[in-house]
CSV table of C-alpha atoms in Angstrom, one decimal:
chain,number,residue,atom,x,y,z
Z,21,UNK,CA,1.6,-15.3,6.4
Z,22,UNK,CA,2.0,-17.3,3.2
Z,23,UNK,CA,0.1,-17.8,-0.1
Z,24,UNK,CA,-0.3,-21.6,-0.2
Z,25,UNK,CA,-3.1,-22.3,-2.6
Z,26,UNK,CA,-1.0,-24.2,-5.0
Z,27,UNK,CA,2.3,-26.1,-5.0
Z,28,UNK,CA,5.2,-24.8,-7.0
Z,29,UNK,CA,6.3,-26.9,-10.0
Z,30,UNK,CA,8.3,-26.2,-13.1
Z,31,UNK,CA,5.2,-25.5,-15.2
Z,32,UNK,CA,3.9,-22.6,-13.0
Z,33,UNK,CA,4.9,-19.0,-12.9
Z,34,UNK,CA,4.5,-16.5,-10.1
Z,35,UNK,CA,3.9,-12.9,-9.3
Z,36,UNK,CA,4.8,-11.1,-6.1
Z,37,UNK,CA,1.9,-9.5,-4.1
Z,38,UNK,CA,1.9,-7.3,-1.1
Z,39,UNK,CA,-1.4,-6.8,0.8
Z,40,UNK,CA,-1.8,-3.8,3.2
Z,41,UNK,CA,-4.6,-3.2,5.7
Z,42,UNK,CA,-5.3,0.5,5.3
Z,43,UNK,CA,-8.9,0.8,6.4
Z,44,UNK,CA,-8.7,2.7,9.7
Z,45,UNK,CA,-11.9,1.4,11.4
Z,46,UNK,CA,-11.9,-2.1,10.0
Z,47,UNK,CA,-11.3,-5.2,12.2
Z,48,UNK,CA,-8.6,-7.7,11.5
Z,49,UNK,CA,-8.9,-9.5,8.3
Z,50,UNK,CA,-8.2,-12.8,6.6
Z,51,UNK,CA,-6.8,-13.2,3.1
Z,52,UNK,CA,-8.0,-15.8,0.7
Z,53,UNK,CA,-6.7,-16.6,-2.7
Z,54,UNK,CA,-9.0,-18.8,-4.9
Z,55,UNK,CA,-11.1,-19.4,-1.7
Z,56,UNK,CA,-8.1,-20.8,0.3
Z,57,UNK,CA,-7.3,-19.0,3.5
Z,58,UNK,CA,-3.7,-17.8,3.5
Z,59,UNK,CA,-3.1,-16.6,7.1
Z,60,UNK,CA,-3.1,-18.1,10.5
Z,61,UNK,CA,-3.4,-14.8,12.4
Z,62,UNK,CA,-5.5,-11.8,11.5
Z,63,UNK,CA,-3.9,-9.0,9.6
Z,64,UNK,CA,-4.5,-5.9,11.7
Z,65,UNK,CA,-4.5,-2.2,10.6
Z,66,UNK,CA,-2.1,-0.8,9.5
Z,67,UNK,CA,-0.1,-3.9,8.9
Z,68,UNK,CA,1.0,-5.5,5.6
Z,69,UNK,CA,2.2,-8.9,4.5
Z,70,UNK,CA,5.4,-8.0,2.7
Z,71,UNK,CA,5.7,-9.4,-0.8
Z,72,UNK,CA,4.4,-12.9,-1.1
Z,73,UNK,CA,4.4,-15.3,-4.1
Z,74,UNK,CA,1.1,-16.0,-5.9
Z,75,UNK,CA,0.6,-18.0,-9.1
Z,76,UNK,CA,0.4,-15.7,-12.1
Z,77,UNK,CA,-2.8,-15.5,-14.0
Z,78,UNK,CA,-6.3,-14.4,-12.9
Z,79,UNK,CA,-6.7,-15.1,-9.2
Z,80,UNK,CA,-9.7,-14.5,-6.9
Z,81,UNK,CA,-8.7,-12.4,-3.9
Z,82,UNK,CA,-11.0,-12.1,-0.9
Z,83,UNK,CA,-10.5,-10.0,2.2
Z,84,UNK,CA,-12.7,-11.4,4.9
Z,85,UNK,CA,-13.5,-10.2,8.4
Z,86,UNK,CA,-11.2,-12.4,10.5
Z,87,UNK,CA,-12.7,-15.7,11.4
Z,88,UNK,CA,-15.8,-15.3,9.3
Z,89,UNK,CA,-17.0,-15.9,5.7
Z,90,UNK,CA,-18.0,-12.2,5.4
Z,91,UNK,CA,-16.0,-10.7,2.4
Z,92,UNK,CA,-15.4,-7.0,2.5
Z,93,UNK,CA,-13.4,-7.2,-0.7
Z,94,UNK,CA,-14.0,-9.9,-3.4
Z,95,UNK,CA,-12.1,-9.3,-6.7
Z,96,UNK,CA,-10.6,-11.2,-9.6
Z,97,UNK,CA,-7.2,-9.8,-10.3
Z,98,UNK,CA,-4.8,-10.5,-13.1
Z,99,UNK,CA,-1.2,-11.1,-12.0
Z,100,UNK,CA,1.6,-11.2,-14.6
Z,101,UNK,CA,4.6,-13.4,-14.4
Z,102,UNK,CA,7.5,-11.9,-12.3
Z,103,UNK,CA,5.6,-8.6,-11.7
Z,104,UNK,CA,5.1,-7.0,-8.3
Z,105,UNK,CA,1.8,-5.7,-7.0
Z,106,UNK,CA,0.5,-3.9,-3.9
Z,107,UNK,CA,-3.1,-4.3,-2.8
Z,108,UNK,CA,-4.4,-1.8,-0.3
Z,109,UNK,CA,-7.7,-2.4,1.6
Z,110,UNK,CA,-8.9,1.2,2.0
Z,111,UNK,CA,-11.7,3.5,3.1
Z,112,UNK,CA,-14.0,3.2,6.1
Z,113,UNK,CA,-15.2,-0.3,6.9
Z,114,UNK,CA,-18.7,0.4,5.6
Z,115,UNK,CA,-17.3,1.4,2.2
Z,116,UNK,CA,-14.1,-0.7,2.1
Z,117,UNK,CA,-12.5,-1.3,-1.3
Z,118,UNK,CA,-9.2,-2.2,-2.9
Z,119,UNK,CA,-6.6,0.0,-4.5
Z,120,UNK,CA,-4.3,-2.2,-6.7
Z,121,UNK,CA,-1.0,-0.8,-7.8
Z,122,UNK,CA,1.7,-2.3,-10.1
Z,123,UNK,CA,5.1,-1.8,-8.5
Z,124,UNK,CA,8.1,-0.8,-10.6
Z,125,UNK,CA,11.0,-2.1,-8.5
Z,126,UNK,CA,13.7,-1.2,-10.9
Z,127,UNK,CA,17.0,-0.5,-9.1
Z,128,UNK,CA,17.6,3.1,-8.3
Z,129,UNK,CA,20.7,4.9,-9.8
Z,130,UNK,CA,23.8,5.2,-7.7
Z,131,UNK,CA,23.2,7.5,-4.6
Z,132,UNK,CA,19.4,7.5,-5.2
Z,133,UNK,CA,16.4,6.0,-3.5
Z,134,UNK,CA,12.9,5.6,-5.1
Z,135,UNK,CA,9.8,6.8,-3.2
Z,136,UNK,CA,6.1,7.1,-4.0
Z,137,UNK,CA,3.2,8.6,-2.1
Z,138,UNK,CA,-0.3,7.1,-1.9
Z,139,UNK,CA,-3.2,9.1,-0.4
Z,140,UNK,CA,-5.3,6.6,1.7
Z,141,UNK,CA,-7.0,8.9,4.3
Z,142,UNK,CA,-10.7,8.6,3.4
Z,143,UNK,CA,-11.9,12.0,4.6
Z,144,UNK,CA,-8.8,14.1,4.1
Z,145,UNK,CA,-8.8,16.7,1.2
Z,146,UNK,CA,-6.4,16.6,-1.7
Z,147,UNK,CA,-2.8,17.2,-0.4
Z,148,UNK,CA,0.7,18.2,-1.4
Z,149,UNK,CA,3.7,16.5,0.2
Z,150,UNK,CA,6.4,19.0,0.6
Z,151,UNK,CA,9.7,19.8,2.4
Z,152,UNK,CA,9.0,21.4,5.7
Z,153,UNK,CA,8.4,25.1,4.8
Z,154,UNK,CA,9.7,24.5,1.3
Z,155,UNK,CA,9.2,23.0,-2.1
Z,156,UNK,CA,6.4,20.6,-3.0
Z,157,UNK,CA,7.7,17.0,-3.7
Z,158,UNK,CA,4.4,15.3,-4.6
Z,159,UNK,CA,1.6,17.7,-5.7
Z,160,UNK,CA,-2.2,17.5,-5.5
Z,161,UNK,CA,-3.1,13.9,-4.7
Z,162,UNK,CA,-6.7,13.2,-3.6
Z,163,UNK,CA,-8.0,10.1,-1.8
Z,164,UNK,CA,-6.8,6.9,-3.7
Z,165,UNK,CA,-4.4,9.0,-5.7
Z,166,UNK,CA,-0.8,8.0,-6.0
Z,167,UNK,CA,2.5,9.0,-7.6
Z,168,UNK,CA,4.9,6.9,-9.5
Z,169,UNK,CA,8.2,5.9,-7.8
Z,170,UNK,CA,10.3,9.0,-7.9
Z,171,UNK,CA,14.2,9.1,-7.5
Z,172,UNK,CA,15.5,11.3,-4.7
Z,173,UNK,CA,19.0,11.7,-3.3
Z,174,UNK,CA,19.7,9.3,-0.4
Z,175,UNK,CA,19.4,11.6,2.6
Z,176,UNK,CA,17.1,12.4,5.6
Z,177,UNK,CA,14.1,14.4,4.7
Z,178,UNK,CA,11.7,16.5,6.9
Z,179,UNK,CA,8.4,16.4,5.1
Z,180,UNK,CA,4.9,17.8,5.7
Z,181,UNK,CA,1.5,17.1,4.2
Z,182,UNK,CA,-0.4,20.3,3.2
Z,183,UNK,CA,-3.9,21.0,1.9
Z,184,UNK,CA,-3.2,21.0,-1.8
Z,185,UNK,CA,-2.2,24.4,-3.2
Z,186,UNK,CA,-1.8,26.0,0.2
Z,187,UNK,CA,0.7,26.3,3.0
Z,188,UNK,CA,-1.8,24.9,5.5
Z,189,UNK,CA,-0.1,21.9,7.2
Z,190,UNK,CA,-2.4,18.9,7.8
Z,191,UNK,CA,0.4,16.6,9.1
Z,192,UNK,CA,4.1,16.9,9.8
Z,193,UNK,CA,5.9,13.6,9.1
Z,194,UNK,CA,8.7,12.2,11.3
Z,195,UNK,CA,12.1,12.5,9.6
Z,196,UNK,CA,12.4,10.0,6.7
Z,197,UNK,CA,15.8,8.6,6.0
Z,198,UNK,CA,16.1,7.3,2.4
Z,199,UNK,CA,18.9,4.8,1.9
Z,200,UNK,CA,20.6,4.5,-1.4
Z,201,UNK,CA,19.3,1.6,-3.5
Z,202,UNK,CA,16.1,1.2,-1.4
Z,203,UNK,CA,12.5,1.6,-2.6
Z,204,UNK,CA,9.8,3.1,-0.4
Z,205,UNK,CA,6.0,3.6,-0.3
Z,206,UNK,CA,4.7,6.3,2.0
Z,207,UNK,CA,0.9,6.5,2.4
Z,208,UNK,CA,-1.4,8.8,4.3
Z,209,UNK,CA,-3.5,6.8,6.7
Z,210,UNK,CA,-6.3,7.3,9.3
Z,211,UNK,CA,-9.1,9.9,9.5
Z,212,UNK,CA,-8.7,13.7,9.5
Z,213,UNK,CA,-9.9,14.4,13.1
Z,214,UNK,CA,-9.4,10.8,14.1
Z,215,UNK,CA,-7.9,9.8,17.5
Z,216,UNK,CA,-5.7,7.0,18.7
Z,217,UNK,CA,-4.8,4.4,16.1
Z,218,UNK,CA,-7.3,6.0,13.7
Z,219,UNK,CA,-5.6,9.4,13.8
Z,220,UNK,CA,-4.3,11.0,10.6
Z,221,UNK,CA,-0.8,9.8,10.0
Z,222,UNK,CA,1.6,8.2,7.6
Z,223,UNK,CA,2.9,4.6,7.1
Z,224,UNK,CA,6.1,3.6,5.4
Z,225,UNK,CA,6.5,0.3,3.5
């Protein structure tokens, strides 16, 4: 999957853009930049592209139902030279929209990793992310809310997602091993009460 709307030359500058499919009931999608299709295979939930180069400046980004001209997201986005961005296609398919984040990929300090949390479960309440049975790490984030990248000691963490301000656990996450020097995004996905691939869960990028 490659952004290919323009050829590189010495006069052009580029940003780095990651696109993630986080709409639980949406079909596979195509990505277009300035009306040029970028992918050969549909991007399926909950996949992502990894960081891709796109020419800096204002670009028109479309997310289309795969194989069609039906745009579920159509936005003009400004990309700065050498910056990193994450674009999440979020919400139920009938209300799909984009969450665009600027990513600070500054290197973590020695022995640290950076991690952020993004709440992308459309019908889940505001949540805290906490150590299992312990302290809150990321407090009170509602749908489309997010944290900045936060330094944590490199280690393996057992985390849970609670209804904000309570000890009521909505989701226990698998153990997450943070490697020194690495940068992670963890996002809540799926529907509260959903089943199968649409079940409430978490995705790590």
